[in-house]
Amino acid sequence: MSKKTPWLRCALAAAVLSSGFCGSVAFAQAQPDALLNMPTSQENIAAGLEADAYASGINAYIWGYPLVRMERVTRDYTDVPNPRPDTSYRAPLNQLGWAKALATPAAKDMPTANNDTLYLSSVVQLDEPYVLHVPDTADRYYVVDVFNMWQELEHYIGRRTTGTAAGDYVLVPPGWKGKLPAGLQRLDVSTRTVWLWGRLRVNEGEDLQPLHALQAQFTLRPLSQRDNRSYQAKSVTLPALPAATDDGLDFFRELAAAIKENPVPTRDEALFAQFSRFGLTAKGFDPSHLSPPQKAGLVRALADGPKVAVSSLVSSASQRNGWAWAKGLDSFGTNYPLRALVSGPYLGGQGEKEAMYPLRSTDSKGQQLSGDKHYVLHFKSAPPVDAFWSLTVYNAADKMLVDNPIARYKLGTDTQGLKVRTDGSFDVPLQADKPEGEFAANWLPAPKGPFYMILRLYQPKGEVLEGKYELPQVEAVE
């Protein structure tokens, strides 16, 4: 008998012991049963181990990516550069970080950043409840989203949901049994660390100094220090993520470390239990018993997992006049591919009642948008919204804003000099070089290479949510 590796000898032995009761099955079948006739050969077992690891690895990646992403984000966004750029919203743990200027192509923290609002970020470790105080913004649009560590949006604080009057909102960690003082609004969260992600509206050309003063009135303190105006958060550094290795499986190490701090939700326990077949459990990730086929399957899964996430734009979003129109960004349920995609390049996306984000990367003929062509978008009317709208172009490669000679990074509600017809319609030239003609003032600069667009609709009206508003078509100019 030829020598075989231990993992293969064990597999073959198990197959032989179990083959006696099924080897002579002789009953009529409507369809051929491949399993009943599958030889327990070395080749089939190796192929099966690889396929099982690949399938399980894909599921683990899609399910676990948001948690890994958030663990990375909590460290990135609490690592404050010195000097700190005005566009940066990074802040130490348990402190509020405000951007002092709108995003530009030089701002690399956030992919697909908007050019409409000043961003707020805060990573909060809830060793006790924390009180977020918001000032009166006098009807100015703002929102603070409360995300758990699975990049699931659990609460909105802002103009649409809570109004713009001053208020105090308490982030309550799981298991806390205390009683809150009167006058505070309780917001229970499902993980002990949360990410606050906020936006404060800026009108084009507006003086930012009054907004900086308004930002300073937002405060974050532990409940026990709520009335201590001199309170200063302690300097805390989050522990490092697992060190990198050269086996290509580091994602699963990061996921295992994250799970120790963020227990698997009850609804996902059965799914998570499947991952033990390739060494991922609540105790950690142990690849020491993996066979070569299993390792190969996991490495391949990590290469293909991002493609599965990206494909959710097709499976989870409807197509409206050529635009990908995804809903449910605050209610993923078990749509793990969409959750993974949003937590990656669209981190911090909101539900459709707060904002819609129709996305477009092709023209009316289905061809990739590229700066070597000229395009025109025809709006029959401005998007109907209760807050504001904007259209922004991004480089396809890095998902960043496009550098251009007129420093225009978006077109929208407050664009000065926007040319509009008497019937409310208007055209937008979309190209890399300066256009000519009637609507040259509406030029939205594009990069020289591939790009995509996002049409942001803040507090969209019913006709948008119901699909009655016709999104603009994108026509290539021949």
XYZ file of C-alpha atoms in Angstrom:
478
model
C 0.000 0.000 0.000
C 1.357 3.417 -0.949
C 2.203 5.920 1.754
C -0.360 8.653 2.279
C -0.398 11.796 4.392
C -2.139 11.439 7.812
C -5.092 13.602 6.814
C -5.749 11.462 3.738
C -5.367 8.107 5.596
C -7.957 9.243 8.153
C -10.350 10.383 5.458
C -10.064 7.132 3.498
C -10.543 5.034 6.622
C -13.716 6.869 7.507
C -14.986 6.463 3.971
C -14.353 2.696 3.974
C -16.099 2.204 7.332
C -19.174 4.038 6.138
C -19.384 2.493 2.696
C -20.919 -0.862 3.603
C -24.504 0.259 3.990
C -24.658 2.354 0.847
C -22.418 0.533 -1.632
C -25.178 -1.705 -2.982
C -28.134 0.625 -3.016
C -30.446 -0.555 -5.766
C -33.613 1.471 -5.866
C -35.106 3.435 -8.683
C -34.269 7.144 -8.815
C -35.794 9.881 -10.859
C -32.420 11.600 -11.209
C -28.859 10.263 -11.025
C -27.325 10.549 -7.536
C -23.691 11.549 -7.923
C -22.888 10.994 -4.255
C -24.009 7.348 -4.276
C -21.655 6.610 -7.133
C -18.746 8.810 -6.047
C -15.536 6.784 -5.514
C -13.758 7.485 -2.228
C -10.531 8.074 -4.061
C -7.570 10.158 -3.056
C -8.369 12.636 -5.810
C -12.034 13.067 -4.852
C -11.288 13.507 -1.172
C -8.599 16.104 -1.861
C -10.894 17.943 -4.253
C -13.725 17.809 -1.734
C -11.604 19.213 1.072
C -10.499 22.066 -1.156
C -14.049 22.782 -2.306
C -15.443 22.694 1.242
C -12.750 25.046 2.523
C -13.366 27.348 -0.432
C -17.129 27.474 0.112
C -16.802 27.894 3.877
C -14.060 30.464 3.417
C -16.213 32.532 1.057
C -19.064 32.492 3.585
C -16.725 33.391 6.441
C -15.218 36.263 4.472
C -18.552 37.740 3.418
C -20.040 37.328 6.884
C -16.990 38.468 8.842
C -15.543 41.207 6.640
C -17.605 44.030 8.231
C -16.313 43.099 11.684
C -12.702 42.949 10.500
C -13.161 46.203 8.612
C -14.569 47.928 11.682
C -11.719 46.680 13.871
C -9.306 48.186 11.351
C -11.312 51.408 11.176
C -11.390 51.829 14.949
C -7.607 51.773 14.935
C -7.166 53.910 11.839
C -9.626 56.580 12.942
C -8.140 56.838 16.442
C -4.612 57.199 15.036
C -4.437 60.975 14.781
C -1.772 62.397 12.444
C 0.430 65.282 13.485
C -0.133 67.732 11.957
C -3.787 66.864 11.494
C -5.218 67.934 8.095
C -8.338 70.099 8.191
C -10.197 67.418 6.228
C -9.385 64.750 8.830
C -11.993 63.647 11.352
C -9.699 61.328 13.303
C -9.769 61.590 17.104
C -8.459 59.630 20.100
C -10.651 56.902 21.554
C -13.837 58.201 23.230
C -13.458 61.680 21.757
C -15.241 63.509 18.949
C -13.275 64.240 15.798
C -14.582 66.871 13.380
C -13.306 67.688 9.928
C -12.810 71.436 9.638
C -12.929 71.511 5.843
C -14.778 69.676 3.077
C -13.160 66.621 1.536
C -10.843 67.091 -1.450
C -8.869 64.661 -3.639
C -6.088 64.897 -1.045
C -8.333 63.494 1.710
C -7.629 59.752 1.677
C -9.291 58.546 4.909
C -12.709 57.815 3.432
C -13.447 56.270 0.017
C -16.361 57.903 -1.819
C -16.322 60.889 0.549
C -18.939 63.555 -0.064
C -18.172 67.242 -0.674
C -21.372 68.441 1.018
C -20.780 67.999 4.739
C -18.171 68.225 7.458
C -17.639 64.713 8.776
C -17.669 63.632 12.414
C -16.086 60.427 13.710
C -15.801 58.915 17.153
C -14.884 55.412 18.296
C -16.457 54.836 21.710
C -15.638 51.999 24.096
C -18.655 51.671 26.338
C -17.255 50.641 29.708
C -20.301 52.571 30.912
C -23.034 54.553 29.119
C -21.821 57.639 27.245
C -23.788 60.832 26.750
C -23.681 62.584 23.382
C -24.877 66.183 23.665
C -25.963 67.873 20.454
C -26.606 71.626 20.197
C -29.452 73.415 18.445
C -28.471 73.587 14.763
C -31.349 75.922 13.819
C -32.717 73.509 11.182
C -29.297 73.020 9.594
C -29.037 69.451 8.333
C -26.955 67.148 10.477
C -26.990 63.485 11.350
C -24.992 61.292 13.726
C -25.204 57.596 12.888
C -24.548 54.998 15.579
C -22.928 51.889 14.091
C -22.199 48.654 15.897
C -19.051 46.680 15.162
C -20.762 44.759 12.349
C -21.210 48.079 10.500
C -24.925 47.913 11.181
C -26.617 51.280 11.667
C -28.580 51.020 14.912
C -29.614 54.635 15.588
C -29.930 58.004 13.881
C -29.599 61.294 15.736
C -30.352 64.297 13.563
C -32.667 66.510 11.596
C -34.903 63.789 10.144
C -35.377 61.610 13.231
C -34.822 63.723 16.344
C -35.038 67.266 14.989
C -32.434 69.990 15.313
C -33.101 71.180 18.879
C -30.477 70.565 21.543
C -30.593 67.154 23.195
C -28.747 64.492 25.178
C -28.534 60.921 23.876
C -27.139 58.048 25.938
C -25.320 55.148 24.300
C -26.062 52.163 26.523
C -23.872 49.033 26.226
C -25.338 45.519 26.246
C -26.058 44.199 29.731
C -26.118 47.553 31.520
C -28.764 47.519 34.258
C -28.630 51.060 35.658
C -31.222 53.822 35.579
C -30.816 56.999 33.580
C -31.587 60.489 34.883
C -34.681 62.180 33.525
C -34.382 64.122 30.307
C -31.951 61.765 28.571
C -32.867 59.662 25.554
C -31.656 56.078 25.837
C -30.079 54.382 22.816
C -29.249 50.712 23.424
C -26.497 49.245 21.261
C -25.540 45.634 20.613
C -21.720 45.801 20.861
C -19.504 47.285 23.540
C -17.675 49.410 20.995
C -19.563 51.679 18.624
C -18.643 54.082 15.872
C -20.306 57.474 15.615
C -20.318 58.800 12.069
C -21.762 62.257 11.536
C -22.368 64.861 8.847
C -22.966 68.612 9.160
C -24.264 70.465 6.102
C -22.057 73.105 4.434
C -23.458 75.433 1.794
C -21.215 76.254 -1.145
C -19.015 79.250 -0.374
C -20.161 79.436 3.256
C -17.914 80.873 5.971
C -16.840 77.898 8.055
C -15.965 79.733 11.278
C -19.560 79.737 12.635
C -19.740 76.019 11.828
C -16.545 75.381 13.766
C -18.141 77.098 16.753
C -21.216 74.900 16.316
C -19.055 71.768 16.154
C -17.466 72.685 19.487
C -20.883 72.499 21.143
C -21.168 68.758 20.440
C -19.802 66.877 23.458
C -19.251 63.251 24.464
C -18.799 62.214 28.101
C -19.279 59.103 30.255
C -22.570 59.153 32.137
C -20.662 59.455 35.424
C -18.992 62.632 34.092
C -22.002 64.125 32.358
C -21.984 67.364 34.341
C -18.184 67.660 34.563
C -17.415 70.321 31.961
C -13.686 70.005 32.598
C -13.726 66.269 31.837
C -10.907 65.032 29.614
C -10.951 61.532 28.154
C -8.046 59.324 29.177
C -5.478 58.484 26.553
C -6.117 54.881 25.505
C -4.571 52.927 22.650
C -6.368 49.949 21.205
C -4.357 46.709 21.131
C -2.723 45.832 17.835
C -4.372 43.409 15.447
C -2.690 39.997 14.981
C 0.711 40.215 13.350
C 0.917 39.403 9.659
C 2.260 36.037 8.476
C 3.178 34.695 5.055
C 0.546 31.932 4.733
C -2.155 34.122 3.171
C -4.693 33.417 5.940
C -4.294 36.544 8.078
C -7.875 37.655 7.476
C -9.124 34.693 9.515
C -6.731 35.556 12.348
C -8.096 39.085 12.433
C -11.653 37.770 12.342
C -10.957 35.371 15.215
C -9.456 38.179 17.307
C -12.436 40.420 16.561
C -14.923 37.732 17.564
C -13.324 37.457 21.003
C -14.286 41.102 21.577
C -17.602 40.895 19.719
C -19.479 37.649 20.375
C -21.251 36.030 17.461
C -24.881 37.229 17.289
C -27.394 34.536 18.231
C -28.902 34.515 14.752
C -25.492 33.654 13.253
C -24.375 30.893 15.599
C -25.337 28.055 13.248
C -23.531 29.702 10.346
C -20.453 30.374 12.442
C -20.353 26.760 13.650
C -19.689 25.646 10.067
C -16.366 27.466 10.062
C -14.905 25.112 12.649
C -14.218 22.699 9.789
C -11.355 24.923 8.733
C -10.209 25.865 12.242
C -12.170 29.031 13.017
C -13.987 28.915 16.364
C -14.798 31.273 19.213
C -11.443 30.278 20.721
C -9.492 31.545 17.725
C -8.168 30.420 14.361
C -5.956 27.319 14.296
C -4.694 26.378 10.829
C -2.209 23.788 12.143
C -4.460 20.834 11.248
C -5.410 22.022 7.780
C -4.487 19.856 4.835
C -2.819 21.397 1.773
C -6.114 21.274 -0.189
C -7.922 23.082 2.610
C -5.292 25.811 2.752
C -5.476 26.208 -1.003
C -9.274 26.507 -0.808
C -9.089 29.196 1.888
C -6.513 31.238 0.001
C -8.688 31.085 -3.105
C -11.731 32.090 -1.040
C -9.984 35.218 0.199
C -9.142 36.131 -3.389
C -12.722 35.658 -4.608
C -14.589 36.939 -1.538
C -14.337 40.612 -2.561
C -15.833 39.721 -5.950
C -18.857 38.191 -4.219
C -19.299 41.409 -2.224
C -19.027 43.586 -5.330
C -21.561 41.400 -7.159
C -24.183 42.317 -4.561
C -24.705 45.538 -6.508
C -26.441 43.335 -9.066
C -28.192 40.915 -6.723
C -29.243 43.471 -4.088
C -29.763 46.695 -6.029
C -32.466 47.488 -8.524
C -31.583 49.169 -11.801
C -33.363 52.447 -12.542
C -32.597 54.081 -15.862
C -29.082 52.655 -15.666
C -28.409 53.529 -12.007
C -27.804 50.932 -9.280
C -30.322 51.745 -6.563
C -29.710 49.863 -3.325
C -32.007 50.030 -0.320
C -31.764 48.578 3.157
C -28.364 49.983 4.146
C -29.695 50.290 7.707
C -31.462 46.909 7.688
C -29.181 44.321 6.066
C -30.758 41.351 7.815
C -28.900 38.333 6.415
C -27.839 40.058 3.207
C -24.199 39.616 4.155
C -22.740 40.354 0.682
C -24.350 43.811 0.650
C -23.262 44.455 4.230
C -19.709 43.533 3.277
C -19.745 45.810 0.241
C -21.131 48.791 2.133
C -18.654 48.364 4.983
C -15.807 48.473 2.466
C -15.832 51.191 -0.195
C -19.171 52.637 0.968
C -18.429 52.665 4.699
C -20.949 54.694 6.680
C -23.770 54.499 4.127
C -27.234 55.270 5.470
C -30.743 53.939 4.964
C -32.880 55.254 2.137
C -35.111 57.467 4.281
C -32.049 59.402 5.428
C -30.233 59.382 2.108
C -30.290 57.570 -1.210
C -27.082 56.806 -3.104
C -27.838 55.837 -6.721
C -24.559 54.740 -8.307
C -23.598 54.706 -11.959
C -20.499 53.464 -13.815
C -21.828 53.010 -17.365
C -23.421 55.119 -20.090
C -26.788 54.528 -21.786
C -25.235 51.801 -23.950
C -23.726 49.931 -21.000
C -20.159 51.067 -21.689
C -17.813 51.924 -18.807
C -17.654 55.663 -18.108
C -14.229 56.988 -19.081
C -12.634 60.399 -19.341
C -11.594 59.810 -22.942
C -15.261 60.441 -23.887
C -17.724 63.293 -23.415
C -21.086 62.704 -21.729
C -24.245 64.652 -20.957
C -26.692 64.001 -18.120
C -30.175 65.367 -18.715
C -32.183 66.160 -15.592
C -35.888 66.673 -16.335
C -36.058 68.340 -12.924
C -33.964 68.665 -9.796
C -34.271 65.647 -7.471
C -37.155 66.117 -4.978
C -35.626 66.107 -1.489
C -36.389 67.603 1.912
C -32.730 68.433 2.562
C -30.369 68.677 -0.450
C -28.872 66.680 -3.332
C -25.486 66.393 -5.023
C -23.819 64.561 -7.904
C -20.197 63.501 -7.366
C -17.604 61.834 -9.604
C -14.955 59.380 -8.339
C -11.929 57.667 -9.843
C -12.822 54.021 -10.440
C -9.405 52.792 -9.282
C -9.077 54.407 -5.841
C -12.671 55.624 -5.262
C -11.422 59.126 -4.461
C -12.545 62.564 -5.577
C -11.246 63.835 -8.909
C -8.608 66.557 -9.027
C -9.573 69.203 -11.585
C -8.663 72.765 -12.659
C -11.825 74.432 -11.294
C -11.791 72.572 -7.929
C -15.384 71.446 -8.432
C -15.986 68.078 -6.827
C -19.773 67.969 -6.923
C -22.810 69.592 -8.492
C -25.936 70.074 -6.460
C -28.582 72.096 -4.672
C -26.242 74.936 -3.794
C -24.078 75.060 -6.943
C -23.672 78.742 -7.741
C -24.501 79.730 -11.294
C -26.216 76.438 -12.178
C -27.895 76.897 -15.579
C -31.553 75.739 -15.532
C -34.225 75.957 -18.231
C -37.551 77.657 -17.558
C -39.223 74.231 -17.265
C -36.800 73.231 -14.485
C -34.703 70.881 -16.617
C -30.955 71.168 -17.064
C -27.988 69.367 -18.610
C -24.684 68.466 -16.998
C -21.597 68.086 -19.234
C -19.467 65.277 -17.830
C -15.947 65.179 -19.268
C -12.263 65.646 -18.471
C -11.708 68.830 -20.496
C -13.617 72.117 -20.277
C -16.831 72.033 -22.336
C -18.451 74.683 -24.506
C -22.084 75.462 -25.216
C -25.230 76.489 -23.374
C -24.622 74.384 -20.269
C -20.859 74.847 -19.959
C -21.438 76.431 -16.521
C -22.804 73.065 -15.313
C -19.592 71.193 -16.088
C -18.768 68.374 -13.674
C -15.106 67.456 -14.287
C -14.243 63.792 -14.837
C -10.845 62.075 -14.623
C -8.966 60.966 -17.726
C -9.536 57.291 -16.943
C -12.471 55.125 -15.760
C -14.836 56.667 -13.221
C -18.217 56.303 -11.557
C -20.781 58.670 -10.044
C -22.953 58.833 -6.950
C -26.124 60.909 -6.836
C -26.753 61.707 -3.166
C -30.330 62.482 -2.183
C -30.558 63.606 1.444
C -34.001 63.128 3.003
C -35.539 62.082 -0.313
C -39.231 62.719 -0.825
C -41.816 60.010 -1.436
C -41.636 60.157 -5.213
C -37.938 59.263 -4.984
C -38.464 56.428 -2.509
C -41.358 55.076 -4.573
C -39.350 55.162 -7.796
C -41.522 57.778 -9.472
C -38.695 60.276 -9.979
C -36.815 59.575 -13.220
C -33.067 59.540 -12.736
C -31.041 61.273 -15.469
C -29.772 59.248 -18.401
C -26.067 59.395 -19.300
C -25.497 59.854 -23.020
C -22.119 59.701 -24.713
C -21.617 62.623 -27.092
C -20.403 61.312 -30.438
